[in-house]
């Protein structure tokens, strides 16, 4: 790292770590957010009526404990306690025995390399109102880019690389790392009661995906970095 001409990171968290842990010159650091891993770019989300019930919450993670599955489950229950019909869909993992609810559906792992499973995952993104992933730690979080690609306001902790993806109060909400299910539920309820804000977040999330959180944007930015560093000749 010290001998590099330039060092490119996907998040400010990673770039700052390089500075703090390795003493790298801050001028060498470039932060280029990764993009959503889709073979085709989703179209702009269509205008939908909101709120529509049940409110559909989507959780996508391969580890129930580390990705905050219990917090998401608690958030569902809190939303229901407040008289709001909601449904939580779990993708990627299964809750521990005994964790079940009529309003929670467990889909299991979906492989994007298998066309039918990829299509099912994309359909879940397309139909969801909120993406919730109260993960304990996250180096980056490509799945948040994928949620943005479908215009889904995201709820997650302000940890690791996530703040380089979610714009707090613009494309979703960043909560404290120790936030519980009730705190996540409060944000969901707030937006259910403020549909204009939710619609604005939906549009902002897709716009951020279109401008920054896709691989074409990353490639263009990376080329600019190489040109500025004199590694690559500038395009004529």
GROMACS .gro file of C-alpha atoms in nm:
model
  236
    1UNK     CA    1   0.000   0.000   0.000
    2UNK     CA    2   0.278   0.245   0.090
    3UNK     CA    3   0.448   0.188  -0.246
    4UNK     CA    4   0.129   0.220  -0.449
    5UNK     CA    5   0.071   0.509  -0.687
    6UNK     CA    6  -0.296   0.513  -0.593
    7UNK     CA    7  -0.513   0.293  -0.371
    8UNK     CA    8  -0.878   0.242  -0.458
    9UNK     CA    9  -1.134   0.138  -0.195
   10UNK     CA   10  -1.507   0.075  -0.212
   11UNK     CA   11  -1.590   0.277   0.100
   12UNK     CA   12  -1.467   0.565   0.311
   13UNK     CA   13  -1.448   0.322   0.602
   14UNK     CA   14  -1.192   0.109   0.419
   15UNK     CA   15  -1.000   0.411   0.295
   16UNK     CA   16  -0.981   0.560   0.643
   17UNK     CA   17  -0.864   0.225   0.779
   18UNK     CA   18  -0.575   0.226   0.531
   19UNK     CA   19  -0.474   0.572   0.652
   20UNK     CA   20  -0.504   0.487   1.022
   21UNK     CA   21  -0.352   0.138   1.014
   22UNK     CA   22  -0.088   0.174   0.746
   23UNK     CA   23  -0.007   0.543   0.743
   24UNK     CA   24  -0.085   0.580   0.374
   25UNK     CA   25  -0.087   0.930   0.230
   26UNK     CA   26  -0.449   1.046   0.216
   27UNK     CA   27  -0.388   1.189  -0.132
   28UNK     CA   28  -0.340   0.834  -0.262
   29UNK     CA   29  -0.684   0.723  -0.143
   30UNK     CA   30  -0.972   0.706  -0.388
   31UNK     CA   31  -1.318   0.583  -0.288
   32UNK     CA   32  -1.523   0.428  -0.569
   33UNK     CA   33  -1.843   0.252  -0.454
   34UNK     CA   34  -1.899  -0.092  -0.605
   35UNK     CA   35  -2.209  -0.159  -0.815
   36UNK     CA   36  -2.507  -0.390  -0.791
   37UNK     CA   37  -2.435  -0.737  -0.931
   38UNK     CA   38  -2.701  -0.760  -1.200
   39UNK     CA   39  -2.646  -0.877  -1.556
   40UNK     CA   40  -2.906  -0.625  -1.673
   41UNK     CA   41  -2.985  -0.285  -1.527
   42UNK     CA   42  -3.336  -0.276  -1.377
   43UNK     CA   43  -3.568  -0.013  -1.525
   44UNK     CA   44  -3.670   0.288  -1.318
   45UNK     CA   45  -3.923   0.183  -1.055
   46UNK     CA   46  -4.280   0.245  -1.158
   47UNK     CA   47  -4.503   0.478  -0.961
   48UNK     CA   48  -4.701   0.285  -0.703
   49UNK     CA   49  -4.957   0.373  -0.442
   50UNK     CA   50  -4.805   0.394  -0.093
   51UNK     CA   51  -4.880   0.288   0.166
   52UNK     CA   52  -5.032  -0.034   0.040
   53UNK     CA   53  -5.087  -0.322   0.277
   54UNK     CA   54  -4.934  -0.539   0.384
   55UNK     CA   55  -4.616  -0.332   0.401
   56UNK     CA   56  -4.354  -0.564   0.254
   57UNK     CA   57  -4.017  -0.585   0.431
   58UNK     CA   58  -3.727  -0.770   0.268
   59UNK     CA   59  -3.425  -0.919   0.447
   60UNK     CA   60  -3.146  -1.075   0.239
   61UNK     CA   61  -2.853  -1.231   0.427
   62UNK     CA   62  -2.678  -1.566   0.452
   63UNK     CA   63  -2.629  -1.560   0.830
   64UNK     CA   64  -2.928  -1.498   1.057
   65UNK     CA   65  -2.723  -1.400   1.361
   66UNK     CA   66  -2.453  -1.185   1.201
   67UNK     CA   67  -2.692  -1.009   0.964
   68UNK     CA   68  -2.931  -0.912   1.241
   69UNK     CA   69  -3.219  -1.144   1.160
   70UNK     CA   70  -3.356  -1.127   1.515
   71UNK     CA   71  -3.367  -0.747   1.502
   72UNK     CA   72  -3.554  -0.756   1.172
   73UNK     CA   73  -3.799  -1.008   1.320
   74UNK     CA   74  -3.847  -0.786   1.627
   75UNK     CA   75  -3.907  -0.488   1.397
   76UNK     CA   76  -4.183  -0.680   1.218
   77UNK     CA   77  -4.355  -0.755   1.547
   78UNK     CA   78  -4.329  -0.392   1.658
   79UNK     CA   79  -4.483  -0.270   1.334
   80UNK     CA   80  -4.769  -0.516   1.375
   81UNK     CA   81  -4.820  -0.407   1.737
   82UNK     CA   82  -4.878  -0.056   1.610
   83UNK     CA   83  -5.169  -0.172   1.399
   84UNK     CA   84  -4.987  -0.169   1.065
   85UNK     CA   85  -5.026  -0.480   0.852
   86UNK     CA   86  -4.680  -0.592   0.739
   87UNK     CA   87  -4.497  -0.893   0.604
   88UNK     CA   88  -4.129  -0.988   0.637
   89UNK     CA   89  -3.962  -1.205   0.371
   90UNK     CA   90  -3.634  -1.376   0.466
   91UNK     CA   91  -3.395  -1.466   0.185
   92UNK     CA   92  -3.059  -1.640   0.217
   93UNK     CA   93  -3.092  -1.811   0.555
   94UNK     CA   94  -3.335  -1.973   0.795
   95UNK     CA   95  -3.425  -1.848   1.143
   96UNK     CA   96  -3.341  -2.066   1.446
   97UNK     CA   97  -3.601  -2.317   1.554
   98UNK     CA   98  -3.890  -2.150   1.728
   99UNK     CA   99  -3.858  -1.819   1.541
  100UNK     CA  100  -4.170  -1.810   1.326
  101UNK     CA  101  -4.468  -1.589   1.258
  102UNK     CA  102  -4.768  -1.598   1.022
  103UNK     CA  103  -4.643  -1.269   0.878
  104UNK     CA  104  -4.290  -1.395   0.812
  105UNK     CA  105  -4.204  -1.597   0.502
  106UNK     CA  106  -3.873  -1.783   0.473
  107UNK     CA  107  -3.758  -1.828   0.114
  108UNK     CA  108  -3.410  -1.967   0.176
  109UNK     CA  109  -3.102  -1.918  -0.041
  110UNK     CA  110  -3.152  -1.801  -0.400
  111UNK     CA  111  -2.865  -1.846  -0.645
  112UNK     CA  112  -2.841  -1.562  -0.899
  113UNK     CA  113  -2.654  -1.798  -1.133
  114UNK     CA  114  -2.973  -2.001  -1.171
  115UNK     CA  115  -3.215  -1.805  -1.394
  116UNK     CA  116  -3.536  -1.907  -1.216
  117UNK     CA  117  -3.391  -1.827  -0.873
  118UNK     CA  118  -3.244  -1.499  -0.996
  119UNK     CA  119  -3.582  -1.403  -1.138
  120UNK     CA  120  -3.751  -1.483  -0.809
  121UNK     CA  121  -3.503  -1.270  -0.615
  122UNK     CA  122  -3.547  -0.978  -0.852
  123UNK     CA  123  -3.925  -1.009  -0.817
  124UNK     CA  124  -3.894  -0.990  -0.438
  125UNK     CA  125  -3.685  -0.674  -0.469
  126UNK     CA  126  -3.933  -0.528  -0.717
  127UNK     CA  127  -4.233  -0.584  -0.489
  128UNK     CA  128  -4.079  -0.478  -0.157
  129UNK     CA  129  -4.140  -0.146   0.020
  130UNK     CA  130  -3.843  -0.158   0.257
  131UNK     CA  131  -3.509  -0.334   0.269
  132UNK     CA  132  -3.399  -0.411   0.624
  133UNK     CA  133  -3.061  -0.557   0.720
  134UNK     CA  134  -2.949  -0.476   1.076
  135UNK     CA  135  -2.609  -0.640   1.019
  136UNK     CA  136  -2.347  -0.641   1.294
  137UNK     CA  137  -2.062  -0.559   1.056
  138UNK     CA  138  -2.032  -0.508   0.683
  139UNK     CA  139  -1.717  -0.439   0.484
  140UNK     CA  140  -1.933  -0.295   0.206
  141UNK     CA  141  -2.275  -0.446   0.136
  142UNK     CA  142  -2.351  -0.509  -0.233
  143UNK     CA  143  -2.704  -0.606  -0.141
  144UNK     CA  144  -2.777  -0.242  -0.050
  145UNK     CA  145  -2.679  -0.145  -0.405
  146UNK     CA  146  -2.922  -0.408  -0.531
  147UNK     CA  147  -3.200  -0.267  -0.314
  148UNK     CA  148  -3.126   0.082  -0.450
  149UNK     CA  149  -3.149  -0.055  -0.804
  150UNK     CA  150  -3.514  -0.129  -0.735
  151UNK     CA  151  -3.580   0.198  -0.555
  152UNK     CA  152  -3.621   0.041  -0.212
  153UNK     CA  153  -3.553   0.264   0.091
  154UNK     CA  154  -3.302   0.075   0.306
  155UNK     CA  155  -3.267   0.050   0.684
  156UNK     CA  156  -2.928  -0.050   0.823
  157UNK     CA  157  -2.672   0.040   1.090
  158UNK     CA  158  -2.406   0.303   1.027
  159UNK     CA  159  -2.127   0.049   1.030
  160UNK     CA  160  -1.842  -0.044   0.795
  161UNK     CA  161  -1.895   0.051   0.433
  162UNK     CA  162  -2.273   0.094   0.451
  163UNK     CA  163  -2.263   0.477   0.490
  164UNK     CA  164  -2.089   0.493   0.152
  165UNK     CA  165  -2.399   0.336  -0.003
  166UNK     CA  166  -2.700   0.462   0.193
  167UNK     CA  167  -2.749   0.837   0.218
  168UNK     CA  168  -2.908   0.884   0.559
  169UNK     CA  169  -3.248   1.046   0.531
  170UNK     CA  170  -3.223   1.050   0.151
  171UNK     CA  171  -3.216   0.691   0.023
  172UNK     CA  172  -3.292   0.525   0.356
  173UNK     CA  173  -3.194   0.548   0.720
  174UNK     CA  174  -2.870   0.472   0.899
  175UNK     CA  175  -2.934   0.367   1.258
  176UNK     CA  176  -2.695   0.333   1.553
  177UNK     CA  177  -2.501   0.007   1.559
  178UNK     CA  178  -2.685  -0.094   1.878
  179UNK     CA  179  -3.032  -0.012   1.742
  180UNK     CA  180  -3.301  -0.263   1.836
  181UNK     CA  181  -3.610  -0.382   1.652
  182UNK     CA  182  -3.826  -0.108   1.799
  183UNK     CA  183  -3.596   0.161   1.660
  184UNK     CA  184  -3.612   0.007   1.312
  185UNK     CA  185  -3.989  -0.022   1.341
  186UNK     CA  186  -4.016   0.347   1.431
  187UNK     CA  187  -3.846   0.442   1.103
  188UNK     CA  188  -4.078   0.214   0.906
  189UNK     CA  189  -4.387   0.355   1.079
  190UNK     CA  190  -4.260   0.709   1.024
  191UNK     CA  191  -4.239   0.654   0.648
  192UNK     CA  192  -4.574   0.475   0.633
  193UNK     CA  193  -4.719   0.794   0.781
  194UNK     CA  194  -4.517   1.013   0.543
  195UNK     CA  195  -4.580   0.860   0.199
  196UNK     CA  196  -4.442   1.164   0.015
  197UNK     CA  197  -4.109   1.117   0.194
  198UNK     CA  198  -4.111   0.746   0.112
  199UNK     CA  199  -4.172   0.820  -0.256
  200UNK     CA  200  -3.885   1.071  -0.255
  201UNK     CA  201  -3.655   0.811  -0.097
  202UNK     CA  202  -3.762   0.557  -0.357
  203UNK     CA  203  -3.669   0.792  -0.639
  204UNK     CA  204  -3.345   0.901  -0.471
  205UNK     CA  205  -3.236   0.541  -0.415
  206UNK     CA  206  -3.278   0.457  -0.782
  207UNK     CA  207  -3.106   0.778  -0.887
  208UNK     CA  208  -2.806   0.696  -0.665
  209UNK     CA  209  -2.792   0.350  -0.820
  210UNK     CA  210  -2.809   0.497  -1.171
  211UNK     CA  211  -2.535   0.754  -1.104
  212UNK     CA  212  -2.296   0.571  -0.871
  213UNK     CA  213  -2.395   0.221  -0.759
  214UNK     CA  214  -2.351   0.037  -1.088
  215UNK     CA  215  -2.043  -0.114  -1.254
  216UNK     CA  216  -2.048   0.114  -1.557
  217UNK     CA  217  -2.019   0.412  -1.324
  218UNK     CA  218  -1.741   0.237  -1.130
  219UNK     CA  219  -1.548   0.161  -1.450
  220UNK     CA  220  -1.575   0.520  -1.569
  221UNK     CA  221  -1.459   0.654  -1.233
  222UNK     CA  222  -1.174   0.403  -1.220
  223UNK     CA  223  -1.056   0.508  -1.564
  224UNK     CA  224  -1.056   0.871  -1.446
  225UNK     CA  225  -0.844   0.773  -1.146
  226UNK     CA  226  -0.592   0.598  -1.371
  227UNK     CA  227  -0.579   0.895  -1.606
  228UNK     CA  228  -0.531   1.144  -1.321
  229UNK     CA  229  -0.249   0.928  -1.182
  230UNK     CA  230  -0.079   0.915  -1.522
  231UNK     CA  231  -0.118   0.537  -1.542
  232UNK     CA  232  -0.347   0.550  -1.842
  233UNK     CA  233  -0.347   0.795  -2.132
  234UNK     CA  234  -0.642   1.026  -2.137
  235UNK     CA  235  -0.906   0.960  -2.398
  236UNK     CA  236  -0.886   1.190  -2.697
   0.00000   0.00000   0.00000
